[in-house]
XYZ file of C-alpha atoms in Angstrom:
256
model
C 132.608 101.568 97.989
C 131.540 104.382 100.421
C 129.859 105.059 103.593
C 128.741 102.019 105.793
C 129.145 99.724 102.884
C 132.999 100.195 102.970
C 133.261 99.491 106.650
C 131.218 96.242 106.698
C 133.013 92.789 106.925
C 132.693 90.581 104.021
C 130.582 87.971 105.843
C 128.080 90.747 106.860
C 127.728 91.686 103.240
C 127.338 88.127 102.167
C 124.694 87.563 104.897
C 122.760 90.756 103.892
C 122.843 89.592 100.166
C 121.549 86.255 101.184
C 118.641 87.643 103.259
C 117.760 90.031 100.321
C 117.929 87.253 97.836
C 115.352 85.214 99.830
C 113.170 88.148 100.272
C 113.155 88.917 96.544
C 112.256 85.326 95.845
C 109.304 85.455 98.185
C 108.264 88.705 96.674
C 108.399 87.305 93.136
C 106.258 84.377 94.168
C 103.451 86.113 96.110
C 104.018 89.733 95.573
C 104.938 90.892 99.206
C 107.182 90.075 102.183
C 110.393 91.817 101.093
C 110.503 94.544 103.822
C 109.406 92.095 106.496
C 111.972 89.468 105.591
C 114.733 92.000 104.858
C 114.463 93.939 108.131
C 114.086 90.670 110.029
C 117.306 89.186 108.466
C 119.412 92.325 108.157
C 118.611 93.400 111.651
C 120.500 90.301 112.908
C 123.759 91.547 111.312
C 123.264 95.285 111.169
C 121.956 98.038 113.458
C 118.249 98.556 113.282
C 118.172 101.870 111.420
C 120.925 100.717 108.856
C 118.781 97.598 108.078
C 115.708 99.905 107.537
C 117.745 102.102 105.216
C 119.128 99.028 103.366
C 115.687 97.779 102.410
C 114.252 100.955 100.983
C 115.865 101.048 97.387
C 115.184 97.301 96.854
C 111.596 97.692 97.954
C 111.205 100.672 95.380
C 112.667 99.182 92.433
C 111.238 95.671 92.813
C 107.673 97.238 93.254
C 108.132 99.316 90.021
C 108.866 96.110 88.097
C 106.002 94.328 89.853
C 103.459 96.985 89.073
C 104.441 97.395 85.472
C 104.522 93.644 84.518
C 101.188 93.993 82.593
C 102.086 97.432 81.278
C 101.515 100.991 82.612
C 97.887 101.068 81.500
C 97.127 98.177 83.850
C 99.073 99.811 86.519
C 97.178 103.158 86.101
C 93.868 101.164 86.346
C 95.030 99.733 89.639
C 95.841 103.241 90.886
C 92.349 104.423 90.007
C 90.480 101.326 91.454
C 92.406 101.625 94.803
C 92.905 105.398 95.005
C 91.332 105.832 98.444
C 93.694 103.196 99.973
C 96.545 104.777 98.163
C 95.830 108.332 99.282
C 95.215 107.351 102.954
C 98.212 105.153 102.883
C 100.705 107.788 101.687
C 99.398 110.471 104.110
C 99.631 108.263 107.203
C 102.904 106.681 106.096
C 104.613 109.971 105.465
C 103.315 111.413 108.861
C 104.300 108.367 110.986
C 107.733 108.022 109.659
C 108.733 111.078 111.634
C 107.950 109.004 114.875
C 110.572 106.374 113.950
C 112.767 107.280 116.954
C 109.908 108.096 119.383
C 107.736 105.076 119.707
C 108.637 101.442 120.623
C 109.094 99.091 117.677
C 108.652 96.008 119.871
C 105.062 97.230 120.681
C 104.577 97.962 116.970
C 105.439 94.636 115.877
C 103.164 92.867 118.399
C 100.204 95.101 117.464
C 100.801 94.142 113.733
C 101.678 90.530 114.333
C 98.485 89.457 116.415
C 95.737 90.349 113.987
C 97.826 89.154 110.967
C 98.222 85.738 112.405
C 94.692 85.493 113.567
C 93.282 86.579 110.254
C 95.482 84.251 108.230
C 94.848 81.167 110.399
C 91.109 81.761 110.179
C 91.235 82.008 106.436
C 93.294 78.757 106.193
C 90.764 76.853 108.175
C 87.960 78.109 105.956
C 86.623 81.270 107.567
C 85.835 83.901 104.967
C 85.239 87.524 105.824
C 82.424 89.527 104.350
C 83.254 93.104 103.325
C 80.248 94.590 101.670
C 80.905 96.770 98.447
C 78.928 99.538 99.730
C 81.440 99.955 102.720
C 84.407 99.824 100.485
C 85.436 103.487 100.805
C 85.276 103.193 104.680
C 86.986 99.848 104.751
C 89.780 100.897 102.477
C 90.313 104.022 104.342
C 90.513 102.401 107.812
C 92.849 99.552 106.671
C 95.096 101.976 104.707
C 95.378 104.194 107.717
C 96.471 101.188 109.966
C 98.914 100.046 107.287
C 100.329 103.426 106.757
C 100.762 104.298 110.460
C 102.751 101.206 111.159
C 104.533 101.197 107.895
C 106.128 104.569 108.380
C 107.591 103.598 111.720
C 108.574 100.041 110.875
C 108.947 99.793 107.095
C 106.271 97.035 107.158
C 102.895 97.887 105.737
C 102.268 94.736 103.718
C 100.328 92.484 106.033
C 97.283 94.692 106.328
C 97.252 95.376 102.677
C 97.559 91.620 101.592
C 94.837 90.777 104.372
C 92.396 93.195 102.699
C 93.130 92.170 99.059
C 92.690 88.517 100.138
C 89.431 89.448 101.978
C 87.924 90.974 98.837
C 88.941 87.946 96.717
C 91.208 89.872 94.370
C 92.363 87.533 91.431
C 95.940 86.548 91.507
C 97.271 88.602 88.620
C 95.419 91.727 89.725
C 96.581 91.212 93.306
C 100.162 91.054 92.336
C 99.868 94.313 90.308
C 97.791 96.086 92.951
C 100.281 95.186 95.551
C 103.196 96.476 93.184
C 101.474 99.771 92.745
C 100.481 100.244 96.488
C 103.876 99.246 97.900
C 105.898 101.040 95.078
C 104.326 104.334 95.649
C 104.366 103.895 99.453
C 108.093 102.969 99.237
C 108.661 106.178 97.278
C 106.939 108.135 100.017
C 109.094 106.195 102.669
C 112.216 107.285 100.819
C 111.275 110.993 101.085
C 110.071 110.541 104.708
C 113.233 108.791 105.822
C 115.405 111.283 104.040
C 113.869 113.857 106.278
C 114.190 111.487 109.261
C 117.806 110.891 108.590
C 117.616 107.080 108.169
C 118.562 107.571 104.393
C 121.822 109.505 104.078
C 124.999 109.446 102.225
C 126.356 106.690 104.542
C 123.484 104.366 104.211
C 122.458 104.862 100.587
C 125.302 102.777 99.010
C 124.438 99.844 101.022
C 120.751 100.061 99.951
C 121.999 100.387 96.392
C 124.098 97.155 96.824
C 121.059 95.173 97.697
C 119.385 95.770 94.502
C 121.080 92.869 92.539
C 120.246 90.133 94.931
C 116.744 91.461 95.425
C 116.008 91.518 91.550
C 117.735 88.120 91.116
C 115.357 86.545 93.717
C 112.445 88.180 92.293
C 112.900 86.852 88.877
C 113.180 83.256 90.208
C 110.148 83.736 92.532
C 108.147 85.188 89.415
C 108.815 81.921 87.539
C 107.113 80.010 90.377
C 104.256 82.513 90.695
C 103.504 82.059 87.009
C 102.949 78.320 87.590
C 100.704 78.475 90.600
C 96.801 78.321 90.269
C 94.669 80.841 92.121
C 93.818 78.482 94.880
C 97.443 77.604 95.481
C 98.386 81.255 95.259
C 95.887 82.252 98.054
C 96.950 79.361 100.321
C 100.717 80.148 99.918
C 99.939 83.871 100.499
C 98.248 83.030 103.778
C 101.043 80.627 104.813
C 103.482 83.431 104.208
C 101.289 85.977 106.097
C 101.218 83.609 109.144
C 105.052 83.155 109.116
C 105.395 86.872 108.692
C 103.127 87.714 111.564
C 104.759 85.178 113.913
C 108.029 86.614 113.020
C 106.812 90.062 114.001
C 105.563 88.668 117.236
C 108.934 87.055 117.863
C 110.664 90.390 117.340
C 108.089 92.287 119.533
C 108.462 89.812 122.388
C 112.149 88.969 122.167
C 113.586 92.152 120.571
């Protein structure tokens, strides 16, 4: 073992692995939530920047598996279909990652959490937003810009993306694939950006690599549950997870 990994007590490593296993399970079941759950759990036993570094490799690898579950042709079709979202996301995510040590993370979590919780609760009680196809380019660009801006600084860009895919009634299998593609390429950009910002380095990289096994194990079990969920149940579970994720963001923003 090397770097920070060699210095951590066994109980901290066990706790980090447990948080990562749970995050992998949720990702396998609904296609998102890993960065949010990992950063929330890991930050209770690790410094914030170390927790952010630890989630990056598991996020990249699990999203590659998720995006290629139906083969590379299906993944490429997802890239073409959501190219505007992807381009804007990558640009804003890469740029805002350089502000990670400048802006208040507490304020960011509140700004992300409030609309996510509000949107998800309204969906759960029956409200359905209307996004007109003729405005798709504009809508995708705006939502991707928001997701990328906050994602670069916090490592969390899933909620706006999931909210958008849910709002346009994306089928379950396609939504999982699109999420994998968008998050996977975004995570690669995050690796590059945080290599430049110093978050990923020779000290933190071994810890991130150590989290790969529990992340993948959890994802396999979660995938088994996902395959057995009908579309309606998938949407409801997704919204419930969004509410919980949003409330957790608000907790972190208000309580630190």
